[in-house]
mmCIF file of C-alpha atoms in Angstrom:
data_model
loop_
_atom_site.group_PDB
_atom_site.id
_atom_site.type_symbol
_atom_site.label_atom_id
_atom_site.label_comp_id
_atom_site.label_asym_id
_atom_site.label_seq_id
_atom_site.Cartn_x
_atom_site.Cartn_y
_atom_site.Cartn_z
ATOM 1 C CA UNK C 239 -20.059 4.514 -12.200
ATOM 2 C CA UNK C 240 -18.209 5.519 -9.016
ATOM 3 C CA UNK C 241 -17.689 9.173 -8.167
ATOM 4 C CA UNK C 242 -14.421 8.594 -6.330
ATOM 5 C CA UNK C 243 -11.982 5.943 -5.161
ATOM 6 C CA UNK C 244 -13.730 5.993 -1.752
ATOM 7 C CA UNK C 245 -16.876 4.569 -3.365
ATOM 8 C CA UNK C 246 -14.920 1.368 -4.040
ATOM 9 C CA UNK C 247 -14.471 0.589 -0.329
ATOM 10 C CA UNK C 248 -16.511 -2.444 0.724
ATOM 11 C CA UNK C 249 -18.718 -4.850 -1.218
ATOM 12 C CA UNK C 250 -15.789 -7.260 -1.464
ATOM 13 C CA UNK C 251 -16.457 -10.795 -2.735
ATOM 14 C CA UNK C 252 -16.466 -14.023 -0.766
ATOM 15 C CA UNK C 253 -13.949 -16.608 -1.971
ATOM 16 C CA UNK C 254 -14.486 -20.276 -1.176
ATOM 17 C CA UNK C 255 -11.234 -21.676 0.196
ATOM 18 C CA UNK C 256 -10.828 -25.094 -1.398
ATOM 19 C CA UNK C 257 -8.161 -26.709 0.798
ATOM 20 C CA UNK C 258 -9.641 -25.626 4.169
ATOM 21 C CA UNK C 259 -13.107 -26.660 2.991
ATOM 22 C CA UNK C 260 -11.990 -30.102 1.835
ATOM 23 C CA UNK C 261 -10.004 -30.589 5.051
ATOM 24 C CA UNK C 262 -13.027 -29.973 7.262
ATOM 25 C CA UNK C 263 -16.065 -30.956 5.214
ATOM 26 C CA UNK C 264 -17.391 -27.426 5.649
ATOM 27 C CA UNK C 265 -17.673 -24.517 3.263
ATOM 28 C CA UNK C 266 -15.012 -22.066 4.420
ATOM 29 C CA UNK C 267 -15.135 -18.637 2.799
ATOM 30 C CA UNK C 268 -12.740 -15.715 2.928
ATOM 31 C CA UNK C 269 -14.022 -12.146 2.619
ATOM 32 C CA UNK C 270 -11.583 -10.674 0.118
ATOM 33 C CA UNK C 271 -10.788 -7.434 1.945
ATOM 34 C CA UNK C 272 -7.448 -7.208 0.128
ATOM 35 C CA UNK C 273 -9.549 -6.059 -2.842
ATOM 36 C CA UNK C 274 -10.388 -2.753 -1.161
ATOM 37 C CA UNK C 275 -8.652 0.197 -2.911
ATOM 38 C CA UNK C 276 -6.168 0.640 -0.066
ATOM 39 C CA UNK C 277 -5.467 -3.095 -0.097
ATOM 40 C CA UNK C 278 -6.857 -4.101 3.290
ATOM 41 C CA UNK C 279 -9.807 -4.479 5.639
ATOM 42 C CA UNK C 280 -8.656 -1.282 7.367
ATOM 43 C CA UNK C 281 -10.166 0.779 4.549
ATOM 44 C CA UNK C 282 -13.501 0.206 6.271
ATOM 45 C CA UNK C 283 -12.357 1.324 9.719
ATOM 46 C CA UNK C 284 -10.627 4.382 8.287
ATOM 47 C CA UNK C 285 -13.676 5.420 6.271
ATOM 48 C CA UNK C 286 -15.966 4.905 9.254
ATOM 49 C CA UNK C 287 -13.716 7.055 11.456
ATOM 50 C CA UNK C 288 -13.383 9.872 8.904
ATOM 51 C CA UNK C 289 -17.101 9.932 8.097
ATOM 52 C CA UNK C 290 -17.924 10.048 11.810
ATOM 53 C CA UNK C 291 -15.504 12.963 12.354
ATOM 54 C CA UNK C 292 -17.019 14.815 9.409
ATOM 55 C CA UNK C 293 -20.577 14.279 10.642
ATOM 56 C CA UNK C 294 -19.567 15.635 14.070
ATOM 57 C CA UNK C 295 -17.748 18.545 12.371
ATOM 58 C CA UNK C 296 -14.483 17.637 14.097
ATOM 59 C CA UNK C 297 -12.455 18.082 10.924
ATOM 60 C CA UNK C 298 -12.565 20.632 8.130
ATOM 61 C CA UNK C 299 -10.877 20.862 4.703
ATOM 62 C CA UNK C 300 -7.137 21.322 5.187
ATOM 63 C CA UNK C 301 -7.322 19.631 8.590
ATOM 64 C CA UNK C 302 -4.946 16.974 9.910
ATOM 65 C CA UNK C 303 -5.511 13.362 10.955
ATOM 66 C CA UNK C 304 -2.988 11.795 13.343
ATOM 67 C CA UNK C 305 -2.850 8.054 14.021
ATOM 68 C CA UNK C 306 -0.671 5.343 15.494
ATOM 69 C CA UNK C 307 -0.670 2.218 13.339
ATOM 70 C CA UNK C 308 1.337 -0.786 12.170
ATOM 71 C CA UNK C 309 0.517 0.275 8.637
ATOM 72 C CA UNK C 310 -2.767 -0.747 7.062
ATOM 73 C CA UNK C 311 -4.923 1.766 8.920
ATOM 74 C CA UNK C 312 -2.347 4.439 8.156
ATOM 75 C CA UNK C 313 -2.376 3.556 4.465
ATOM 76 C CA UNK C 314 -6.179 3.608 4.381
ATOM 77 C CA UNK C 315 -6.385 6.911 6.250
ATOM 78 C CA UNK C 316 -3.798 8.567 4.014
ATOM 79 C CA UNK C 317 -5.575 7.407 0.865
ATOM 80 C CA UNK C 318 -8.965 8.656 2.102
ATOM 81 C CA UNK C 319 -7.510 11.869 3.531
ATOM 82 C CA UNK C 320 -5.839 12.676 0.215
ATOM 83 C CA UNK C 321 -9.186 12.303 -1.523
ATOM 84 C CA UNK C 322 -10.942 14.397 1.134
ATOM 85 C CA UNK C 323 -8.345 17.170 1.377
ATOM 86 C CA UNK C 324 -6.795 16.358 4.772
ATOM 87 C CA UNK C 325 -3.175 15.922 5.864
ATOM 88 C CA UNK C 326 -1.994 12.720 7.525
ATOM 89 C CA UNK C 327 0.620 12.123 10.228
ATOM 90 C CA UNK C 328 1.380 8.499 11.039
ATOM 91 C CA UNK C 329 3.275 7.167 14.067
ATOM 92 C CA UNK C 330 4.509 3.636 13.358
ATOM 93 C CA UNK C 331 6.477 1.088 15.447
ATOM 94 C CA UNK C 332 9.825 0.145 13.956
ATOM 95 C CA UNK C 333 8.762 -3.522 13.859
ATOM 96 C CA UNK C 334 6.329 -2.802 11.016
ATOM 97 C CA UNK C 335 7.384 -4.035 7.594
ATOM 98 C CA UNK C 336 9.609 -1.879 5.403
ATOM 99 C CA UNK C 337 7.080 -2.175 2.601
ATOM 100 C CA UNK C 338 4.400 -0.413 4.639
ATOM 101 C CA UNK C 339 6.761 2.442 5.450
ATOM 102 C CA UNK C 340 7.500 2.924 1.760
ATOM 103 C CA UNK C 341 3.811 2.920 0.831
ATOM 104 C CA UNK C 342 2.991 5.559 3.441
ATOM 105 C CA UNK C 343 5.845 7.821 2.388
ATOM 106 C CA UNK C 344 4.941 7.431 -1.275
ATOM 107 C CA UNK C 345 1.316 8.314 -0.510
ATOM 108 C CA UNK C 346 2.559 11.543 1.044
ATOM 109 C CA UNK C 347 1.958 10.849 4.730
ATOM 110 C CA UNK C 348 4.272 12.367 7.312
ATOM 111 C CA UNK C 349 5.771 9.265 8.903
ATOM 112 C CA UNK C 350 7.347 9.009 12.346
ATOM 113 C CA UNK C 351 9.012 5.716 13.287
ATOM 114 C CA UNK C 352 9.234 4.928 17.012
ATOM 115 C CA UNK C 353 10.612 2.149 19.205
ATOM 116 C CA UNK C 354 8.411 -0.820 20.044
ATOM 117 C CA UNK C 355 7.063 -0.298 23.567
ATOM 118 C CA UNK C 356 4.233 -2.031 25.471
ATOM 119 C CA UNK C 357 0.963 -0.165 25.847
ATOM 120 C CA UNK C 358 1.665 0.574 29.527
ATOM 121 C CA UNK C 359 4.791 2.512 28.494
ATOM 122 C CA UNK C 360 4.250 6.205 27.629
ATOM 123 C CA UNK C 361 6.565 5.607 24.657
ATOM 124 C CA UNK C 362 4.055 3.241 23.043
ATOM 125 C CA UNK C 363 3.158 4.371 19.527
ATOM 126 C CA UNK C 364 -0.501 4.842 20.415
ATOM 127 C CA UNK C 365 0.322 7.235 23.265
ATOM 128 C CA UNK C 366 2.819 9.135 21.130
ATOM 129 C CA UNK C 367 0.220 9.643 18.403
ATOM 130 C CA UNK C 368 -2.365 10.856 20.934
ATOM 131 C CA UNK C 369 0.044 13.365 22.486
ATOM 132 C CA UNK C 370 1.072 14.592 19.044
ATOM 133 C CA UNK C 371 -2.571 15.225 18.115
ATOM 134 C CA UNK C 372 -3.114 17.070 21.406
ATOM 135 C CA UNK C 373 -0.057 19.249 20.800
ATOM 136 C CA UNK C 374 -1.287 20.177 17.324
ATOM 137 C CA UNK C 375 -4.782 20.863 18.638
ATOM 138 C CA UNK C 376 -3.339 23.190 21.287
ATOM 139 C CA UNK C 377 -1.615 25.247 18.595
ATOM 140 C CA UNK C 378 -4.993 25.980 17.035
ATOM 141 C CA UNK C 379 -3.688 25.891 13.469
ATOM 142 C CA UNK C 380 -6.668 24.261 11.782
ATOM 143 C CA UNK C 381 -8.725 21.241 12.783
ATOM 144 C CA UNK C 382 -6.854 18.182 14.057
ATOM 145 C CA UNK C 383 -8.224 14.786 15.044
ATOM 146 C CA UNK C 384 -6.637 11.701 16.554
ATOM 147 C CA UNK C 385 -8.180 8.757 14.685
ATOM 148 C CA UNK C 386 -7.813 6.487 17.749
ATOM 149 C CA UNK C 387 -8.716 3.325 15.855
ATOM 150 C CA UNK C 388 -8.512 1.140 18.969
ATOM 151 C CA UNK C 389 -11.088 2.979 21.067
ATOM 152 C CA UNK C 390 -13.036 4.940 18.462
ATOM 153 C CA UNK C 391 -16.280 2.989 18.225
ATOM 154 C CA UNK C 392 -16.996 4.371 14.753
ATOM 155 C CA UNK C 393 -14.617 1.541 13.772
ATOM 156 C CA UNK C 394 -16.785 -1.388 14.863
ATOM 157 C CA UNK C 395 -20.028 0.403 13.981
ATOM 158 C CA UNK C 396 -18.949 0.682 10.342
ATOM 159 C CA UNK C 397 -18.289 -3.073 10.199
ATOM 160 C CA UNK C 398 -21.681 -3.780 11.780
ATOM 161 C CA UNK C 399 -23.351 -1.727 9.035
ATOM 162 C CA UNK C 400 -21.319 -3.032 6.106
ATOM 163 C CA UNK C 401 -19.180 -6.147 6.607
ATOM 164 C CA UNK C 402 -21.801 -8.165 8.498
ATOM 165 C CA UNK C 403 -24.609 -7.222 6.123
ATOM 166 C CA UNK C 404 -22.532 -8.108 3.056
ATOM 167 C CA UNK C 405 -21.560 -11.533 4.423
ATOM 168 C CA UNK C 406 -25.150 -12.356 5.341
ATOM 169 C CA UNK C 407 -26.523 -11.331 1.952
ATOM 170 C CA UNK C 408 -23.726 -13.031 -0.006
ATOM 171 C CA UNK C 409 -24.635 -16.377 1.589
ATOM 172 C CA UNK C 410 -28.400 -15.759 1.419
ATOM 173 C CA UNK C 411 -28.503 -15.770 5.215
ATOM 174 C CA UNK C 412 -26.941 -19.236 5.447
ATOM 175 C CA UNK C 413 -24.097 -18.275 7.780
ATOM 176 C CA UNK C 414 -23.225 -20.696 10.573
ATOM 177 C CA UNK C 415 -19.995 -19.197 11.886
ATOM 178 C CA UNK C 416 -17.649 -16.241 11.620
ATOM 179 C CA UNK C 417 -14.139 -15.791 12.971
ATOM 180 C CA UNK C 418 -11.160 -13.482 12.696
ATOM 181 C CA UNK C 419 -8.310 -12.145 14.797
ATOM 182 C CA UNK C 420 -8.338 -8.981 16.881
ATOM 183 C CA UNK C 421 -6.185 -5.973 16.090
ATOM 184 C CA UNK C 422 -8.282 -3.085 17.312
ATOM 185 C CA UNK C 423 -11.337 -5.308 17.733
ATOM 186 C CA UNK C 424 -13.285 -3.331 15.153
ATOM 187 C CA UNK C 425 -13.696 -6.056 12.525
ATOM 188 C CA UNK C 426 -14.616 -8.835 14.949
ATOM 189 C CA UNK C 427 -16.680 -6.562 17.180
ATOM 190 C CA UNK C 428 -18.704 -4.975 14.415
ATOM 191 C CA UNK C 429 -19.188 -8.114 12.357
ATOM 192 C CA UNK C 430 -20.253 -10.096 15.437
ATOM 193 C CA UNK C 431 -22.792 -7.436 16.403
ATOM 194 C CA UNK C 432 -24.150 -7.120 12.859
ATOM 195 C CA UNK C 433 -24.408 -10.854 12.222
ATOM 196 C CA UNK C 434 -26.082 -11.631 15.540
ATOM 197 C CA UNK C 435 -28.623 -8.875 14.940
ATOM 198 C CA UNK C 436 -29.506 -10.660 11.697
ATOM 199 C CA UNK C 437 -29.451 -14.135 13.271
ATOM 200 C CA UNK C 438 -28.550 -14.664 16.953
ATOM 201 C CA UNK C 439 -27.760 -18.327 16.257
ATOM 202 C CA UNK C 440 -24.667 -17.489 14.188
ATOM 203 C CA UNK C 441 -21.566 -18.505 16.151
ATOM 204 C CA UNK C 442 -18.641 -16.091 16.416
ATOM 205 C CA UNK C 443 -15.083 -16.993 17.397
ATOM 206 C CA UNK C 444 -12.026 -14.961 18.272
ATOM 207 C CA UNK C 445 -8.910 -16.356 16.610
ATOM 208 C CA UNK C 446 -5.830 -15.114 18.453
ATOM 209 C CA UNK C 447 -2.189 -15.236 17.322
ATOM 210 C CA UNK C 448 0.560 -16.275 19.701
ATOM 211 C CA UNK C 449 1.790 -13.582 22.071
ATOM 212 C CA UNK C 450 -1.640 -11.991 22.572
ATOM 213 C CA UNK C 451 -4.184 -12.051 25.394
ATOM 214 C CA UNK C 452 -7.579 -12.325 23.733
ATOM 215 C CA UNK C 453 -7.645 -16.140 23.621
ATOM 216 C CA UNK C 454 -7.408 -16.389 27.398
ATOM 217 C CA UNK C 455 -9.671 -13.369 27.849
ATOM 218 C CA UNK C 456 -12.559 -14.945 25.960
ATOM 219 C CA UNK C 457 -11.882 -18.484 27.234
ATOM 220 C CA UNK C 458 -11.244 -17.721 30.902
ATOM 221 C CA UNK C 459 -11.842 -13.966 31.428
ATOM 222 C CA UNK C 460 -8.127 -13.543 32.141
ATOM 223 C CA UNK C 461 -5.804 -11.117 30.336
ATOM 224 C CA UNK C 462 -2.832 -13.439 29.997
ATOM 225 C CA UNK C 463 -0.369 -13.793 27.140
ATOM 226 C CA UNK C 464 -0.277 -17.153 25.370
ATOM 227 C CA UNK C 465 2.979 -17.933 23.553
ATOM 228 C CA UNK C 466 5.912 -15.857 22.300
ATOM 229 C CA UNK C 467 5.427 -12.563 20.419
ATOM 230 C CA UNK C 468 3.989 -13.100 16.953
ATOM 231 C CA UNK C 469 5.620 -12.099 13.659
ATOM 232 C CA UNK C 470 2.207 -11.384 12.175
ATOM 233 C CA UNK C 471 1.333 -7.678 11.957
ATOM 234 C CA UNK C 472 -1.672 -5.608 12.917
ATOM 235 C CA UNK C 473 -3.244 -8.273 15.140
ATOM 236 C CA UNK C 474 -2.637 -9.456 18.679
ATOM 237 C CA UNK C 475 -4.144 -7.347 21.430
ATOM 238 C CA UNK C 476 -3.041 -7.009 25.055
ATOM 239 C CA UNK C 477 -5.946 -4.956 26.409
ATOM 240 C CA UNK C 478 -9.715 -4.665 26.166
ATOM 241 C CA UNK C 479 -10.291 -1.735 23.809
ATOM 242 C CA UNK C 480 -13.653 -0.052 23.295
ATOM 243 C CA UNK C 481 -13.980 -2.028 20.071
ATOM 244 C CA UNK C 482 -13.134 -5.298 21.845
ATOM 245 C CA UNK C 483 -15.881 -4.528 24.366
ATOM 246 C CA UNK C 484 -18.378 -4.749 21.507
ATOM 247 C CA UNK C 485 -17.358 -8.323 20.569
ATOM 248 C CA UNK C 486 -20.022 -11.016 20.970
ATOM 249 C CA UNK C 487 -17.929 -14.181 21.230
ATOM 250 C CA UNK C 488 -18.922 -17.845 21.547
ATOM 251 C CA UNK C 489 -15.558 -19.568 20.976
ATOM 252 C CA UNK C 490 -11.840 -18.773 20.953
ATOM 253 C CA UNK C 491 -8.820 -20.319 19.210
ATOM 254 C CA UNK C 492 -5.070 -19.888 19.560
ATOM 255 C CA UNK C 493 -2.863 -20.074 16.443
ATOM 256 C CA UNK C 494 0.931 -20.255 16.294
ATOM 257 C CA UNK C 495 3.022 -18.443 13.700
ATOM 258 C CA UNK C 496 4.198 -21.815 12.401
ATOM 259 C CA UNK C 497 0.610 -22.861 11.658
ATOM 260 C CA UNK C 498 -0.201 -19.519 10.054
ATOM 261 C CA UNK C 499 2.857 -19.321 7.791
ATOM 262 C CA UNK C 500 2.567 -22.969 6.684
ATOM 263 C CA UNK C 501 -1.046 -22.355 5.697
ATOM 264 C CA UNK C 502 -0.192 -19.179 3.767
ATOM 265 C CA UNK C 503 2.450 -20.993 1.706
ATOM 266 C CA UNK C 504 0.058 -23.905 1.108
ATOM 267 C CA UNK C 505 -2.626 -21.549 -0.256
ATOM 268 C CA UNK C 506 -0.160 -19.824 -2.567
ATOM 269 C CA UNK C 507 0.679 -23.123 -4.245
ATOM 270 C CA UNK C 508 -2.771 -24.765 -4.192
ATOM 271 C CA UNK C 509 -5.151 -21.822 -4.701
ATOM 272 C CA UNK C 510 -3.056 -18.947 -6.026
ATOM 273 C CA UNK C 511 -3.978 -16.811 -3.025
ATOM 274 C CA UNK C 512 -1.156 -14.417 -2.145
ATOM 275 C CA UNK C 513 -2.182 -13.369 1.361
ATOM 276 C CA UNK C 514 -0.678 -11.364 4.214
ATOM 277 C CA UNK C 515 0.400 -12.756 7.558
ATOM 278 C CA UNK C 516 -2.788 -12.184 9.562
ATOM 279 C CA UNK C 517 -4.777 -14.109 6.935
ATOM 280 C CA UNK C 518 -2.937 -17.274 7.937
ATOM 281 C CA UNK C 519 -4.135 -16.843 11.516
ATOM 282 C CA UNK C 520 -7.704 -16.160 10.399
ATOM 283 C CA UNK C 521 -7.912 -19.148 8.067
ATOM 284 C CA UNK C 522 -6.368 -21.476 10.651
ATOM 285 C CA UNK C 523 -9.019 -20.280 13.095
ATOM 286 C CA UNK C 524 -11.772 -20.936 10.549
ATOM 287 C CA UNK C 525 -10.454 -24.480 10.133
ATOM 288 C CA UNK C 526 -10.574 -25.033 13.917
ATOM 289 C CA UNK C 527 -14.063 -23.581 14.086
ATOM 290 C CA UNK C 528 -15.252 -25.829 11.256
ATOM 291 C CA UNK C 529 -13.819 -28.894 12.984
ATOM 292 C CA UNK C 530 -15.555 -27.946 16.226
ATOM 293 C CA UNK C 531 -18.924 -27.171 14.627
ATOM 294 C CA UNK C 532 -18.955 -30.224 12.373
ATOM 295 C CA UNK C 533 -19.282 -30.844 8.604
ATOM 296 C CA UNK C 534 -21.676 -29.050 6.303
ATOM 297 C CA UNK C 535 -21.436 -25.638 7.961
ATOM 298 C CA UNK C 536 -20.758 -22.302 6.255
ATOM 299 C CA UNK C 537 -17.852 -20.564 8.001
ATOM 300 C CA UNK C 538 -16.562 -17.103 7.037
ATOM 301 C CA UNK C 539 -13.297 -15.360 7.872
ATOM 302 C CA UNK C 540 -11.460 -12.223 6.767
ATOM 303 C CA UNK C 541 -8.680 -12.115 4.163
ATOM 304 C CA UNK C 542 -7.259 -8.886 5.578
ATOM 305 C CA UNK C 543 -4.593 -7.982 3.030
ATOM 306 C CA UNK C 544 -2.135 -9.450 0.538
ATOM 307 C CA UNK C 545 1.473 -10.596 0.806
ATOM 308 C CA UNK C 546 2.982 -7.667 -1.116
ATOM 309 C CA UNK C 547 3.433 -5.735 2.140
ATOM 310 C CA UNK C 548 5.388 -8.560 3.787
ATOM 311 C CA UNK C 549 8.105 -9.599 1.353
ATOM 312 C CA UNK C 550 10.794 -8.712 3.911
ATOM 313 C CA UNK C 551 9.302 -11.268 6.293
ATOM 314 C CA UNK C 552 7.357 -13.953 4.440
ATOM 315 C CA UNK C 553 9.909 -14.514 1.670
ATOM 316 C CA UNK C 554 13.137 -13.642 3.475
ATOM 317 C CA UNK C 555 14.956 -16.905 4.149
ATOM 318 C CA UNK C 556 17.299 -15.402 6.733
ATOM 319 C CA UNK C 557 14.415 -13.836 8.646
ATOM 320 C CA UNK C 558 12.383 -17.041 8.595
ATOM 321 C CA UNK C 559 15.377 -19.081 9.796
ATOM 322 C CA UNK C 560 16.048 -16.621 12.615
ATOM 323 C CA UNK C 561 12.458 -16.975 13.839
ATOM 324 C CA UNK C 562 12.347 -20.763 13.347
ATOM 325 C CA UNK C 563 9.482 -20.384 10.879
ATOM 326 C CA UNK C 564 8.719 -22.616 7.875
ATOM 327 C CA UNK C 565 10.434 -21.692 4.626
ATOM 328 C CA UNK C 566 8.596 -22.112 1.302
ATOM 329 C CA UNK C 567 10.470 -24.533 -0.958
ATOM 330 C CA UNK C 568 10.620 -22.054 -3.862
ATOM 331 C CA UNK C 569 12.843 -19.440 -2.216
#
C-alpha cells in the first residue's frame, strides 16, 4: 500500500535489452525510469530537490517552485508540487516538444516559453527562471524557491542514495559498467558516486550526444563542442555544473542523432520498447561500452522516458527529412 503517488517514485525494474546484448555478447540492461509516475528519470531529481528544500525549511505550504527545464523536470516538479501543496512556474525553451508543453499546462503549471539562447546569454531559460524566482522572493508573498536542477546538488545526492543502490541490488552486486548521458549531470554524477562507493571497480562512462561538450571534457579536459546541435532533448551540456563536478568517469563516448534514432526505431520493432530520444543515446553508449569492455559483462544504462512526449519529432516525416534523420518504414 502506498500513501501517495510520490511513494511510487523509484524502485524501477531493470530490463534486459535483447538486441544490444546479442550484438555485443554482454548483458545490457536498461533501468526503466519511464515507469516513474511522472514518466521519467527526472522524478528522482525533482523529489530530491523538494525534499531537501522542505528539510531546510525553504518552502512552506502554498509556496512556489520556479524552474527552467526542457520538460521532464518541470513535469516531475509540477506533479510532486501538486501533491505537496505548492505552485509551479516553469520557464521552457521554445525548442522543447509540443507534447511537453501540453502536459505541463494540463497539470496546472504556469508555463513561460522563451527563445533558445546559449547559457552565456542572459536570455537563457535558466537565467530567466533564476531572475523570476528572485523577483518573487523580493515581493515576500510566501515562500519561493528556484529548483536549480543543474547546480542543486540534492539532485545527484538523491541518485547516489536510490538509483545506484537499486541497480547494485537488482544485479546482486554483479555490475561491471554503467553509462548514461548528461543533462544536469545529476543521474550520471549520483549513480557513479553511489556505485563506486559500493564497488570502486565498476566502470562508469559518459555518453554524450552530438553538439555537447562533455565527451571532450572527460576525454581531453577541454570544453569543446563535438558535432552539430542534437535533436534529442534534456541532454547535452555545455558547462561543468555542480552535478557534473560529482561525476566519477572512466570512459566517454560520442553518439550522433542518426545512431540514436536508428536504434530507437530498431527497439520498437524488435523489443516493443517505445522510448524517448535520449534513450537512443544512452543505449548506443552502452553498446560502445560493452564492445570496449569485452563479452560477458553486465552493463547498465538509463531508459529516461518514453516516446509519447516526442511524437512531433520522432514520428514526423517532414521533421525527420528536414534534419536528415532516419525515417521508420511504418510512417
